[in-house]
Short mmCIF file of C-alpha atoms in Angstrom, two decimals:
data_model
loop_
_atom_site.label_atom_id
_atom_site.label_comp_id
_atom_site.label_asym_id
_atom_site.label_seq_id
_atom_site.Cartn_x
_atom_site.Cartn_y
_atom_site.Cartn_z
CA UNK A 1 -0.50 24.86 -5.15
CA UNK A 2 1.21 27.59 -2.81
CA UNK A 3 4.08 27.20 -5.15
CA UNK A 4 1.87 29.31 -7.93
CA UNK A 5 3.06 32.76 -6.90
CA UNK A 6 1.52 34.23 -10.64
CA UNK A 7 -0.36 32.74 -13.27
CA UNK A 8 1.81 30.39 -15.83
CA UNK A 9 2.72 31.93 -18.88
CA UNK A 10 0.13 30.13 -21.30
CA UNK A 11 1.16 28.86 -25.11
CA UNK A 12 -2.58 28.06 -27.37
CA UNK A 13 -2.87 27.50 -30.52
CA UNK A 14 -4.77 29.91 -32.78
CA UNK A 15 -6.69 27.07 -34.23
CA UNK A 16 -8.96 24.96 -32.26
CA UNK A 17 -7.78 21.71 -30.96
CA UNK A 18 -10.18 19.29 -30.44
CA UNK A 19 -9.79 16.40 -32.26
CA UNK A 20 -9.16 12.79 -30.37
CA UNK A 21 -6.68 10.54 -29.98
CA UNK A 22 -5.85 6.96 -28.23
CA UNK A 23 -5.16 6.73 -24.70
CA UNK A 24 -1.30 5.92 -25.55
CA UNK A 25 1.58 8.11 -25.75
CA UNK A 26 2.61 8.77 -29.46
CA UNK A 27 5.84 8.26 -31.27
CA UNK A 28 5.59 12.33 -32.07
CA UNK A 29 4.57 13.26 -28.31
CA UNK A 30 7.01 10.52 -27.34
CA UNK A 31 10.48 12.07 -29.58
CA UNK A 32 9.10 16.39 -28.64
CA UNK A 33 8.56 15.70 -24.68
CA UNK A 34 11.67 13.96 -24.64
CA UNK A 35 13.83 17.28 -26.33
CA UNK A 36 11.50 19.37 -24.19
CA UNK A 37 13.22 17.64 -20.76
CA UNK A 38 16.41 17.50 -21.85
CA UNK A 39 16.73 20.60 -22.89
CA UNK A 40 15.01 22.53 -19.99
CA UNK A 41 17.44 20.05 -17.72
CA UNK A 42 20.09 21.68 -19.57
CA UNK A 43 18.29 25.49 -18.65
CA UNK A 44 18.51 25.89 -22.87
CA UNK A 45 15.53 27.38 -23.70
CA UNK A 46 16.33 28.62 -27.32
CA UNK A 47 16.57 24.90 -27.81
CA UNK A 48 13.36 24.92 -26.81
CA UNK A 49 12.02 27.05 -28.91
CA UNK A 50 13.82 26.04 -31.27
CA UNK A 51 11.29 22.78 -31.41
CA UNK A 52 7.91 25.20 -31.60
CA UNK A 53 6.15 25.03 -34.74
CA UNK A 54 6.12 28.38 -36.50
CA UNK A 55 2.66 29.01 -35.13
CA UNK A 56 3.53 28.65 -31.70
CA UNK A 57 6.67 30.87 -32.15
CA UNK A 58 3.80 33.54 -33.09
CA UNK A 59 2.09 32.73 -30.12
CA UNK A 60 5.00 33.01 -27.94
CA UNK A 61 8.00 34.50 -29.24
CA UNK A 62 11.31 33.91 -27.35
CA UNK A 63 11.24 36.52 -24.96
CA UNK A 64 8.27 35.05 -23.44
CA UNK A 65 9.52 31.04 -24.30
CA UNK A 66 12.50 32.08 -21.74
CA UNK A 67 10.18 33.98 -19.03
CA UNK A 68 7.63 30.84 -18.94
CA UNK A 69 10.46 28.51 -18.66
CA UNK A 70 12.57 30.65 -15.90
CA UNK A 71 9.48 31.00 -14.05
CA UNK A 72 9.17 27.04 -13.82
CA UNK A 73 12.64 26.56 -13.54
CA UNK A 74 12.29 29.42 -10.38
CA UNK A 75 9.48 27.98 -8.37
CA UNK A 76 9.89 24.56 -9.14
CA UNK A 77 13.44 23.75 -10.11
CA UNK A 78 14.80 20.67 -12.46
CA UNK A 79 12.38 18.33 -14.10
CA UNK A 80 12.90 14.66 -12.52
CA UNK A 81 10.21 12.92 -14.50
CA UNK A 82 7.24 13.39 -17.11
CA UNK A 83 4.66 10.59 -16.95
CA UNK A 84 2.03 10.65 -19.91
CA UNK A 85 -1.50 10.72 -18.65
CA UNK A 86 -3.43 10.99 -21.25
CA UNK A 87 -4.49 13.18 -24.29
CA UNK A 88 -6.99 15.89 -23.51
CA UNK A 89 -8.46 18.16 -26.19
CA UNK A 90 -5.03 17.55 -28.02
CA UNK A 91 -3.17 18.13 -25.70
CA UNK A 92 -0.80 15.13 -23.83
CA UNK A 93 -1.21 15.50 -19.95
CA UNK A 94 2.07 14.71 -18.20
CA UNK A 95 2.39 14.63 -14.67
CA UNK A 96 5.39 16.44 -13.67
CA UNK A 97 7.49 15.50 -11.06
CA UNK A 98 10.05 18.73 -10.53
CA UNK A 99 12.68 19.09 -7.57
CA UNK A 100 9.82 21.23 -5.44
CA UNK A 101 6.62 20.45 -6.61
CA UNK A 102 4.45 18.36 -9.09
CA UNK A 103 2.51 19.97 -11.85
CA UNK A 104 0.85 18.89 -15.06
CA UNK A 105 2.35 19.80 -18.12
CA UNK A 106 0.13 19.75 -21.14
CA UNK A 107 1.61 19.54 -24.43
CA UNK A 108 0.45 19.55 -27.72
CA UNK A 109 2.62 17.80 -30.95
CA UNK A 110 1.85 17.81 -34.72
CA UNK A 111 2.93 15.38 -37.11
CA UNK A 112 6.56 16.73 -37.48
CA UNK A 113 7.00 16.63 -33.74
CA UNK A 114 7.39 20.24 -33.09
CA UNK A 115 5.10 21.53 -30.36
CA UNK A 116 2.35 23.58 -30.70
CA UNK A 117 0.47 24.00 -27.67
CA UNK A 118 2.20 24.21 -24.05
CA UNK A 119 0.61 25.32 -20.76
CA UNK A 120 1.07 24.30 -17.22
CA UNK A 121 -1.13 24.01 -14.43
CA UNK A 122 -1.49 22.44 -10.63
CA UNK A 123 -1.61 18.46 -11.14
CA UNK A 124 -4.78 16.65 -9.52
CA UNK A 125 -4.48 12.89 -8.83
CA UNK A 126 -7.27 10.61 -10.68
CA UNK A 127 -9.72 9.92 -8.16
CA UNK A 128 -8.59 6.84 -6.21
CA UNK A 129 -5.08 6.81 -6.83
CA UNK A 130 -2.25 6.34 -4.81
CA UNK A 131 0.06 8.84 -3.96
CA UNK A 132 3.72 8.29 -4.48
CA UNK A 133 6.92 9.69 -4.15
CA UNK A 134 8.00 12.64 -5.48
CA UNK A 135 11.74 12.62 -4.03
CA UNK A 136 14.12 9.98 -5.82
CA UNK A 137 14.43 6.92 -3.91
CA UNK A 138 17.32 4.01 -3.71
CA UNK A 139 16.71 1.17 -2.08
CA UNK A 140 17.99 1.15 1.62
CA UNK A 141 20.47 -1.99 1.80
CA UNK A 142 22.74 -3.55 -0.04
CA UNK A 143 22.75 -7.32 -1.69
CA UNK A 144 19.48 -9.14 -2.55
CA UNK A 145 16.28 -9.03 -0.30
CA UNK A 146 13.19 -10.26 -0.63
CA UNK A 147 10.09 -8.52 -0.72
CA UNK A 148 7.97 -10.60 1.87
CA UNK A 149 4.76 -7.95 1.63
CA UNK A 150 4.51 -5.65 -0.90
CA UNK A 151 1.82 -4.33 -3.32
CA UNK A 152 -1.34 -3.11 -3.84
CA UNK A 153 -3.97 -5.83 -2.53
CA UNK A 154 -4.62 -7.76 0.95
CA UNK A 155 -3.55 -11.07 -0.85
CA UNK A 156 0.15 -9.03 -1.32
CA UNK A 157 0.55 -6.88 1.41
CA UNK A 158 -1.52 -7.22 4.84
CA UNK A 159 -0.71 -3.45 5.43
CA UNK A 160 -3.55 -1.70 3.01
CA UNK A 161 -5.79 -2.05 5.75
CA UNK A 162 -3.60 0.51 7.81
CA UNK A 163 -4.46 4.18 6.53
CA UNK A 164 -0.89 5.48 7.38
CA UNK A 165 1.12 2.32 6.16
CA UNK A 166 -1.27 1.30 3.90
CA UNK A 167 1.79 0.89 0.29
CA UNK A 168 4.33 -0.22 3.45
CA UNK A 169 6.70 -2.99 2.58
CA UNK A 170 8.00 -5.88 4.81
CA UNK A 171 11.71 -7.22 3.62
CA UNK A 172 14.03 -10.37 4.23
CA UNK A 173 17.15 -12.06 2.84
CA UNK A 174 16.23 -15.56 2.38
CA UNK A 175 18.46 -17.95 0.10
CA UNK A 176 18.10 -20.44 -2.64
CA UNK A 177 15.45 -22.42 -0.83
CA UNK A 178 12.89 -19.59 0.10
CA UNK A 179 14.00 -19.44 3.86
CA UNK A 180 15.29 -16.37 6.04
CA UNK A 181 17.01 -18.38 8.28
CA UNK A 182 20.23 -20.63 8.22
CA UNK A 183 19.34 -23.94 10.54
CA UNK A 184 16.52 -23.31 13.13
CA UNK A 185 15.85 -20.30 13.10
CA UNK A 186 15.28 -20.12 16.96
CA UNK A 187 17.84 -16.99 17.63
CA UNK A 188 17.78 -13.82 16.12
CA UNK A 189 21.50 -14.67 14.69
CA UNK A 190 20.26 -17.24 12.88
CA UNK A 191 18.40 -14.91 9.97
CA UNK A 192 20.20 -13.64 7.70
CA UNK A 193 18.89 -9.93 8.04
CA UNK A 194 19.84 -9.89 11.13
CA UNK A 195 22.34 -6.90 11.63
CA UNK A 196 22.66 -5.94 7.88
CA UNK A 197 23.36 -2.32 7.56
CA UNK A 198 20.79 -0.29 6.75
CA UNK A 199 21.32 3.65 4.43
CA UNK A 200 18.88 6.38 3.78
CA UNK A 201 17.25 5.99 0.67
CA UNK A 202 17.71 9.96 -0.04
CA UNK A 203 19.02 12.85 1.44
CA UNK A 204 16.45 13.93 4.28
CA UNK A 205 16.05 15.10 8.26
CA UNK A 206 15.98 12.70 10.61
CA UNK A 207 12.78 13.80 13.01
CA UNK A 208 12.71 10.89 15.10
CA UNK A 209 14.95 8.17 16.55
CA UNK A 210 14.32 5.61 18.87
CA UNK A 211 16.97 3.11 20.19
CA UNK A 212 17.62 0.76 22.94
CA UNK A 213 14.71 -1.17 22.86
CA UNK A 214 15.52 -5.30 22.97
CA UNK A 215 15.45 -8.01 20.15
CA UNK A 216 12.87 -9.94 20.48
CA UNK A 217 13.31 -13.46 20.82
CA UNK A 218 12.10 -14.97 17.10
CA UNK A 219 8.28 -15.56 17.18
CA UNK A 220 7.50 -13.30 20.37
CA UNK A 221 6.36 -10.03 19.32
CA UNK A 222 6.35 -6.53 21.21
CA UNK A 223 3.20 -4.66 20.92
CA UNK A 224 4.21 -2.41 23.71
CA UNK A 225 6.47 -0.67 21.49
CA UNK A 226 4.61 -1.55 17.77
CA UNK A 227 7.66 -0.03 15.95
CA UNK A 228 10.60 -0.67 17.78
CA UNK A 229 14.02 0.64 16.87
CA UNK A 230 13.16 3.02 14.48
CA UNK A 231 14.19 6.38 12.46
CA UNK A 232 11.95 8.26 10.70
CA UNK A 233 13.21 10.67 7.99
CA UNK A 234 11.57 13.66 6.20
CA UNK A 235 12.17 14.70 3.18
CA UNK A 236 12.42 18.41 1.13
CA UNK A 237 8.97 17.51 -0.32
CA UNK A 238 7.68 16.66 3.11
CA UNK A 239 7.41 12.96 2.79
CA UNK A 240 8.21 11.06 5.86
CA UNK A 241 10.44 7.84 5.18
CA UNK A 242 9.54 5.10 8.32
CA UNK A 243 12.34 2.51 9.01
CA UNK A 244 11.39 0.10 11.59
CA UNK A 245 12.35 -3.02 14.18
CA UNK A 246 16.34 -1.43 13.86
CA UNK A 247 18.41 -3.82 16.38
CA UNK A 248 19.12 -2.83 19.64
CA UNK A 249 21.88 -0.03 20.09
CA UNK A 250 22.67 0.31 16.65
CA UNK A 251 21.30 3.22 15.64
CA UNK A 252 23.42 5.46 14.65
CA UNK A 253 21.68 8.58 14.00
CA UNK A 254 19.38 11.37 16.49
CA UNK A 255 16.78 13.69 15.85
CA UNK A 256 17.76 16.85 14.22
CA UNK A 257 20.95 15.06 11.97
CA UNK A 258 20.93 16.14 8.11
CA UNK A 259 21.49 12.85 6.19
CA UNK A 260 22.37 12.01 2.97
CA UNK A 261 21.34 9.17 0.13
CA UNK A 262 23.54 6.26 1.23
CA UNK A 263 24.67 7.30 4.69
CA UNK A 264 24.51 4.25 7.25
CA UNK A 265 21.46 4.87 9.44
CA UNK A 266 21.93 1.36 12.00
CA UNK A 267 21.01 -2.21 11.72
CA UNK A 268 18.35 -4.83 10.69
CA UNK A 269 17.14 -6.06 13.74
CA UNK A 270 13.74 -7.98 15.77
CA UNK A 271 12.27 -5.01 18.25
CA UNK A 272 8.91 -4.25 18.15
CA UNK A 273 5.62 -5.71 16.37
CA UNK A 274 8.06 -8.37 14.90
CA UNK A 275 8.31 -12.10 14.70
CA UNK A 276 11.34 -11.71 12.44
CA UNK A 277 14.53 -10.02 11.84
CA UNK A 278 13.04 -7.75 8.74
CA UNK A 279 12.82 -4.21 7.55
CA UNK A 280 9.69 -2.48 7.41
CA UNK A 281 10.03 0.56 4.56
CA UNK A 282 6.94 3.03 3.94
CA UNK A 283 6.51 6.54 2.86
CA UNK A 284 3.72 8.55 4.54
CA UNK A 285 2.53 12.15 3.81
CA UNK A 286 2.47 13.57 7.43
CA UNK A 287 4.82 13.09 10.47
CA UNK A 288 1.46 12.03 12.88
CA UNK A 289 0.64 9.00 12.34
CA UNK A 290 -2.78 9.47 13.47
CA UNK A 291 -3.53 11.34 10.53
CA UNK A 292 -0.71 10.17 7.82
CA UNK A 293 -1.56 8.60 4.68
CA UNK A 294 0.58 6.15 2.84
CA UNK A 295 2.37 7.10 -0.32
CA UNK A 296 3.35 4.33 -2.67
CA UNK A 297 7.25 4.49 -3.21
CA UNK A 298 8.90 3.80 -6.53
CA UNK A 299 13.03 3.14 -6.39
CA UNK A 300 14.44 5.21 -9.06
CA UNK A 301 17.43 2.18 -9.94
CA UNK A 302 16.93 -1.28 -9.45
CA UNK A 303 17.27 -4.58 -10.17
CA UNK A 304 14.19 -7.10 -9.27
CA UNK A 305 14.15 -10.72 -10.06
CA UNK A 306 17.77 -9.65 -12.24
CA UNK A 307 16.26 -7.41 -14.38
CA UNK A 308 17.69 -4.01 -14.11
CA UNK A 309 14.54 -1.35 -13.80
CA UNK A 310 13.33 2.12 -13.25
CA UNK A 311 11.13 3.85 -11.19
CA UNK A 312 9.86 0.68 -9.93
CA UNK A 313 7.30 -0.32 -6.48
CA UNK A 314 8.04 -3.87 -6.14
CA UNK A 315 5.37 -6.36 -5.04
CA UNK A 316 5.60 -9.51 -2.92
CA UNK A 317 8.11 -11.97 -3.94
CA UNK A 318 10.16 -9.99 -5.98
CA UNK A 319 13.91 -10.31 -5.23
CA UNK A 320 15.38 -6.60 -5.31
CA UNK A 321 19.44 -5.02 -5.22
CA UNK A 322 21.01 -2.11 -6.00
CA UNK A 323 20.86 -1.44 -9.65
CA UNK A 324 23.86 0.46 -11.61
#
């Protein structure tokens, strides 16, 4: 990672670590990890040395505790999330999502959940998985849409065929009967995500806008210009936000602009590849398209199906709104 200006500071244990555990987080890992994030959140680090064992206060005494942690806190900034990977040679593997970068953290507990092992290093995805966002996300509208494609397979989103849109997601209103429309559905005014305002999901650059390209008429696609309306956003960690099929003229934002989370970006419209007034949401990791890949975004507060969640990637069918 170009991040890694010098070599992490490195806590091991004296003793040799090597027995095995389940493929499940702990209760002690769980309770230590936990103190570990809050207090570097809180830039404490006596606190957290404060939870070492007395071993690993030998191995790295609290001059060097507060050097390792400025030195993360320096390149990489506050600690969003720690997922738990796995245990490796005693040691928990978290993948590390901080404000600049992702690392893994690997950190070793013993039964009184104080920590006695800590090291950091670049963080590798398992071989085939999915990328996903690194930069919080809220969802992009307001009230209750439905998640018309969405997920992982063919049989819940036709986009994984498409390198570049491959974790995309397609989204309506419909209401208690399943339908998007209110009678026939023949105009564009008919659907009821027709000219719903749409915000960015985080704070980002706008590096392209398009406008002024017509509705369609419901049914009748435009595969002259596949995207329509659109604006696409990047982000601090380079990910590049796609909204498409914005309604004519209401796009209220131009290439260049600084947004931020929850600023009105235009309106749900019909332009483009679309037989429907929809949004069409994905995350990619480059701005070409010709060589983007897909990144698979998780909302960091939500409510789906009226269950509030966290960190969540809906699927097809799910009903989603703002959570609290």
């Amino acid at each position: 990672m170009k991040n890694m200006k010098k070599p992490f500071i490195t806590l091991l244990l004296s003793l040799t670590i090597g027995f095995a555990y389940a493929q499940t987080e702990n209760p002690e890992s769980k309770y230590a990890v936990s103190k570990f994030k809050n207090y570097y959140n809180a830039n404490q680090p006596d606190s957290i040395f404060s939870i070492l064992s007395a071993s690993a206060k030998v191995n790295l005494p609290l001059e060097k505790t507060r050097a390792f942690l400025n030195q993360l806190r320096t390149n990489f900034g506050d600690l969003n999330a720690m997922t738990f990977q796995e245990y490796h040679d005693g040691f928990g593997v978290y993948k590390s999502e901080f404000q600049k970068a992702v690392i893994a953290l690997n950190i070793a507990v013993d039964n009184n959940r104080e920590i006695i092992g800590l090291y950091a290093k670049p963080y590798e995805e398992p071989a085939g998985a999915a990328k996903r966002n690194i930069t919080p996300m809220s969802l992009p509208f307001k009230g209750e849409w439905t998640v018309f494609w969405g997920g992982d397979t063919k049989e819940t989103n036709y986009h994984v065929v498409s390198k570049f849109q491959k974790n995309a997601f397609d989204i309506v209103i419909q209401n208690a009967a399943g339908k998007s429309f209110k009678t026939t559905g023949k105009t564009n005014e008919d659907y009821y995500a027709f000219g719903q305002q749409l915000f960015a999901p985080c704070d980002a650059e706008v590096v392209l806008s398009v406008d002024g390209i017509k509705d369609n008429i419901p049914g009748v696609v435009n595969p002259m210009y596949v995207l329509g309306n659109s604006v696409l956003l990047k982000t601090r960690n380079n990910e590049y936000i796609l909204f498409a099929h914005f309604k004519q003229n209401s796009v209220k934002v131009k290439q260049g602009d600084l947004v931020k989370r929850g600023q009105f970006l235009g309106l749900c419209g019909n332009s483009g590849n679309s037989s429907e007034a929809h949004l069409h949401f994905h995350i990619q990791d480059k701005e070409d398209f010709t060589m983007a890949t897909g990144i698979k975004c998780y909302f960091d507060k939500l409510k789906v199906n009226g269950t509030a969640e966290t960190e969540y990637s809906p699927i097809k069918g799910d009903k989603v709104s703002l959570g609290n």
